[in-house]
Amino acid sequence: MISEKTLEEHTRINAKVLVLNQNYQPLNLCNAKRAIVLLNLGKADLIEKGFGAIRTPSFSFPVPSVIRLMALIKKPLKLQKLSRREVFSRDKYSCIYCGKETEQLTLDHIFPRSRGGANSWENVASACMPCNHRKAGRTPKEAGMKLMKEVGAPKLNPYSLFTNKAIDENWYKFMPWLAKH
Ligand SMILES: [Zn+2]
């Protein structure tokens, strides 16, 4: 059986730690155990302490909440993978031709696939069923239809690492839209 103390230690060891790049930009999240390893190796600086300490018979360490890497990491900006869900989300769940917001969307290849149209961010868009039927295997021009906006790859969000994550108060100052001025 796991004792309450062990459980508590376990929670602390798994506490989420914000890892900042050398330039203070949020880079990723890791657990306290990993953060302490980085701190002990001299690869990171402790910026903010969290709650409590992690203790072993030979060692006691404050639970880190924010650490900063000593070296600047070049994080490659990953291009969002093309998927139906991502295209619908980019197009705000509305039809590119008539603007109708609907859950009954289809993925339209603006320049038809049957004629060599690419499966790319620039050539796919959300279309409602009626518009998709109307356009069929034609280009928008041939079908007499207009795109309501230009489409392309979704904008990259450098702060997407926080999406759906529990945010620690200690992190606010490193999140520009939450930082108190
Ligand atoms: Zn439509």
Short mmCIF file of C-alpha atoms and ligand atoms in Angstrom, two decimals:
data_model
loop_
_atom_site.label_atom_id
_atom_site.label_comp_id
_atom_site.label_asym_id
_atom_site.label_seq_id
_atom_site.Cartn_x
_atom_site.Cartn_y
_atom_site.Cartn_z
CA MET A 1 0.00 0.00 0.00
CA ILE A 2 1.18 3.51 -0.75
CA SER A 3 1.46 5.63 2.36
CA GLU A 4 0.19 9.17 2.40
CA LYS A 5 3.73 10.45 2.66
CA THR A 6 4.88 8.49 -0.37
CA LEU A 7 1.89 9.72 -2.29
CA GLU A 8 2.74 13.29 -1.39
CA GLU A 9 6.37 12.84 -2.42
CA HIS A 10 5.14 11.26 -5.60
CA THR A 11 2.95 14.27 -6.32
CA ARG A 12 5.84 16.63 -5.75
CA ILE A 13 8.22 14.65 -7.92
CA ASN A 14 5.63 14.84 -10.71
CA ALA A 15 4.77 18.51 -10.15
CA LYS A 16 4.79 20.35 -13.45
CA VAL A 17 7.68 22.72 -13.98
CA LEU A 18 7.83 25.44 -16.59
CA VAL A 19 11.07 25.29 -18.55
CA LEU A 20 12.18 28.63 -19.96
CA ASN A 21 14.64 29.00 -22.75
CA GLN A 22 17.82 30.93 -22.00
CA ASN A 23 16.00 34.04 -23.33
CA TYR A 24 13.10 33.51 -20.86
CA GLN A 25 10.69 32.31 -23.53
CA PRO A 26 8.53 29.40 -22.35
CA LEU A 27 9.93 26.27 -23.99
CA ASN A 28 8.09 23.31 -22.51
CA LEU A 29 6.87 21.68 -19.33
CA CYS A 30 8.60 18.88 -17.49
CA ASN A 31 8.16 17.22 -14.11
CA ALA A 32 9.99 18.25 -10.94
CA LYS A 33 12.22 15.19 -11.05
CA ARG A 34 13.54 16.06 -14.50
CA ALA A 35 13.92 19.73 -13.51
CA ILE A 36 16.02 18.80 -10.46
CA VAL A 37 18.27 16.66 -12.66
CA LEU A 38 18.80 19.64 -15.00
CA LEU A 39 19.50 21.93 -12.03
CA ASN A 40 21.98 19.49 -10.50
CA LEU A 41 23.78 19.10 -13.81
CA GLY A 42 24.15 22.86 -13.99
CA LYS A 43 22.11 22.92 -17.18
CA ALA A 44 19.40 25.12 -15.69
CA ASP A 45 18.85 27.87 -13.14
CA LEU A 46 16.09 27.85 -10.54
CA ILE A 47 13.86 30.85 -11.26
CA GLU A 48 10.79 30.17 -9.09
CA LYS A 49 10.27 27.76 -6.22
CA GLY A 50 7.08 25.82 -6.00
CA PHE A 51 5.44 24.35 -2.92
CA GLY A 52 7.42 22.22 -0.49
CA ALA A 53 10.57 20.21 -0.94
CA ILE A 54 11.64 16.86 -2.25
CA ARG A 55 13.57 14.95 0.41
CA THR A 56 15.61 11.80 0.41
CA PRO A 57 17.79 10.69 3.35
CA SER A 58 20.79 12.41 1.77
CA PHE A 59 19.23 15.30 -0.05
CA SER A 60 16.56 17.97 0.16
CA PHE A 61 15.58 20.18 -2.68
CA PRO A 62 12.86 22.83 -3.04
CA VAL A 63 10.26 21.78 -5.59
CA PRO A 64 11.01 23.90 -8.63
CA SER A 65 8.18 25.70 -10.39
CA VAL A 66 10.11 27.57 -13.08
CA ILE A 67 13.60 26.82 -14.35
CA ARG A 68 15.62 28.46 -17.09
CA LEU A 69 18.03 26.64 -19.36
CA MET A 70 21.61 27.91 -19.45
CA ALA A 71 21.85 27.40 -23.20
CA LEU A 72 19.60 28.84 -25.88
CA ILE A 73 17.61 26.11 -27.57
CA LYS A 74 16.51 26.65 -31.12
CA LYS A 75 13.08 25.19 -31.21
CA PRO A 76 11.99 24.32 -34.69
CA LEU A 77 8.52 25.69 -35.32
CA LYS A 78 6.55 22.67 -36.29
CA LEU A 79 4.10 23.11 -39.11
CA GLN A 80 0.67 21.93 -38.12
CA LYS A 81 -0.18 18.61 -39.73
CA LEU A 82 -3.00 18.80 -42.23
CA SER A 83 -6.15 17.06 -41.01
CA ARG A 84 -9.90 17.50 -41.41
CA ARG A 85 -10.21 18.65 -37.84
CA GLU A 86 -7.44 21.22 -38.18
CA VAL A 87 -8.87 22.58 -41.45
CA PHE A 88 -12.36 22.94 -39.93
CA SER A 89 -10.84 24.65 -36.92
CA ARG A 90 -8.79 27.01 -39.12
CA ASP A 91 -11.94 27.89 -41.07
CA LYS A 92 -13.88 28.42 -37.82
CA TYR A 93 -16.34 25.68 -38.73
CA SER A 94 -17.82 27.68 -41.56
CA CYS A 95 -18.14 27.14 -45.29
CA ILE A 96 -15.49 28.88 -47.38
CA TYR A 97 -18.04 29.56 -50.16
CA CYS A 98 -21.20 30.73 -48.39
CA GLY A 99 -19.92 31.44 -44.89
CA LYS A 100 -22.51 29.25 -43.20
CA GLU A 101 -21.44 27.94 -39.81
CA THR A 102 -22.27 24.27 -39.59
CA GLU A 103 -21.06 20.99 -38.16
CA GLN A 104 -21.95 19.26 -41.40
CA LEU A 105 -18.75 20.19 -43.15
CA THR A 106 -16.84 18.51 -45.90
CA LEU A 107 -13.24 18.93 -46.85
CA ASP A 108 -13.10 20.61 -50.24
CA HIS A 109 -10.10 20.61 -52.53
CA ILE A 110 -10.32 24.06 -54.08
CA PHE A 111 -8.55 22.92 -57.23
CA PRO A 112 -10.06 19.44 -57.59
CA ARG A 113 -7.97 16.48 -56.52
CA SER A 114 -9.22 14.53 -59.52
CA ARG A 115 -7.34 17.04 -61.66
CA GLY A 116 -4.16 17.04 -59.66
CA GLY A 117 -5.06 19.53 -56.93
CA ALA A 118 -2.68 19.30 -53.99
CA ASN A 119 -3.58 18.09 -50.54
CA SER A 120 -2.11 21.21 -48.97
CA TRP A 121 -3.18 23.95 -46.55
CA GLU A 122 -3.48 26.31 -49.52
CA ASN A 123 -5.77 23.98 -51.47
CA VAL A 124 -8.15 22.61 -48.86
CA ALA A 125 -11.04 24.36 -47.22
CA SER A 126 -14.21 23.61 -45.28
CA ALA A 127 -17.36 23.53 -47.39
CA CYS A 128 -20.96 22.88 -46.43
CA MET A 129 -22.74 19.98 -48.12
CA PRO A 130 -24.82 22.08 -50.58
CA CYS A 131 -21.78 24.10 -51.71
CA ASN A 132 -19.71 20.96 -52.04
CA HIS A 133 -22.43 19.41 -54.23
CA ARG A 134 -22.77 22.52 -56.32
CA LYS A 135 -19.03 22.81 -56.93
CA ALA A 136 -18.52 19.09 -57.56
CA GLY A 137 -15.38 18.41 -59.61
CA ARG A 138 -14.98 21.99 -60.80
CA THR A 139 -12.74 24.86 -59.82
CA PRO A 140 -14.50 27.71 -57.99
CA LYS A 141 -14.24 29.82 -61.15
CA GLU A 142 -15.83 27.13 -63.32
CA ALA A 143 -18.59 26.74 -60.74
CA GLY A 144 -19.10 30.49 -60.45
CA MET A 145 -18.26 30.38 -56.75
CA LYS A 146 -16.04 32.64 -54.74
CA LEU A 147 -13.85 31.92 -51.75
CA MET A 148 -14.78 34.16 -48.84
CA LYS A 149 -11.14 34.34 -47.80
CA GLU A 150 -7.66 33.22 -48.71
CA VAL A 151 -6.62 30.01 -47.04
CA GLY A 152 -3.21 28.83 -45.89
CA ALA A 153 -1.37 27.12 -43.08
CA PRO A 154 -2.68 28.09 -39.63
CA LYS A 155 -0.59 30.54 -37.67
CA LEU A 156 1.86 28.93 -35.31
CA ASN A 157 1.29 29.64 -31.67
CA PRO A 158 4.51 29.57 -29.63
CA TYR A 159 2.41 29.23 -26.48
CA SER A 160 0.50 26.15 -27.60
CA LEU A 161 2.45 24.21 -24.95
CA PHE A 162 0.01 25.61 -22.36
CA THR A 163 -3.10 24.42 -24.19
CA ASN A 164 -5.26 22.26 -21.92
CA LYS A 165 -2.66 22.40 -19.15
CA ALA A 166 -3.15 23.42 -15.56
CA ILE A 167 -1.35 26.73 -15.17
CA ASP A 168 0.69 27.47 -12.07
CA GLU A 169 0.41 31.04 -10.72
CA ASN A 170 4.20 31.23 -10.68
CA TRP A 171 4.19 30.99 -14.46
CA TYR A 172 2.01 34.03 -15.17
CA LYS A 173 4.87 36.47 -15.50
CA PHE A 174 6.31 34.38 -18.32
CA MET A 175 3.01 34.32 -20.18
CA PRO A 176 2.69 37.78 -21.74
CA TRP A 177 -1.11 37.76 -21.97
CA LEU A 178 -1.48 36.93 -18.25
CA ALA A 179 1.38 38.98 -16.83
CA LYS A 180 0.29 41.87 -14.65
CA HIS A 181 1.50 45.21 -15.91
ZN ZN B 1 -21.64 26.66 -48.26
#
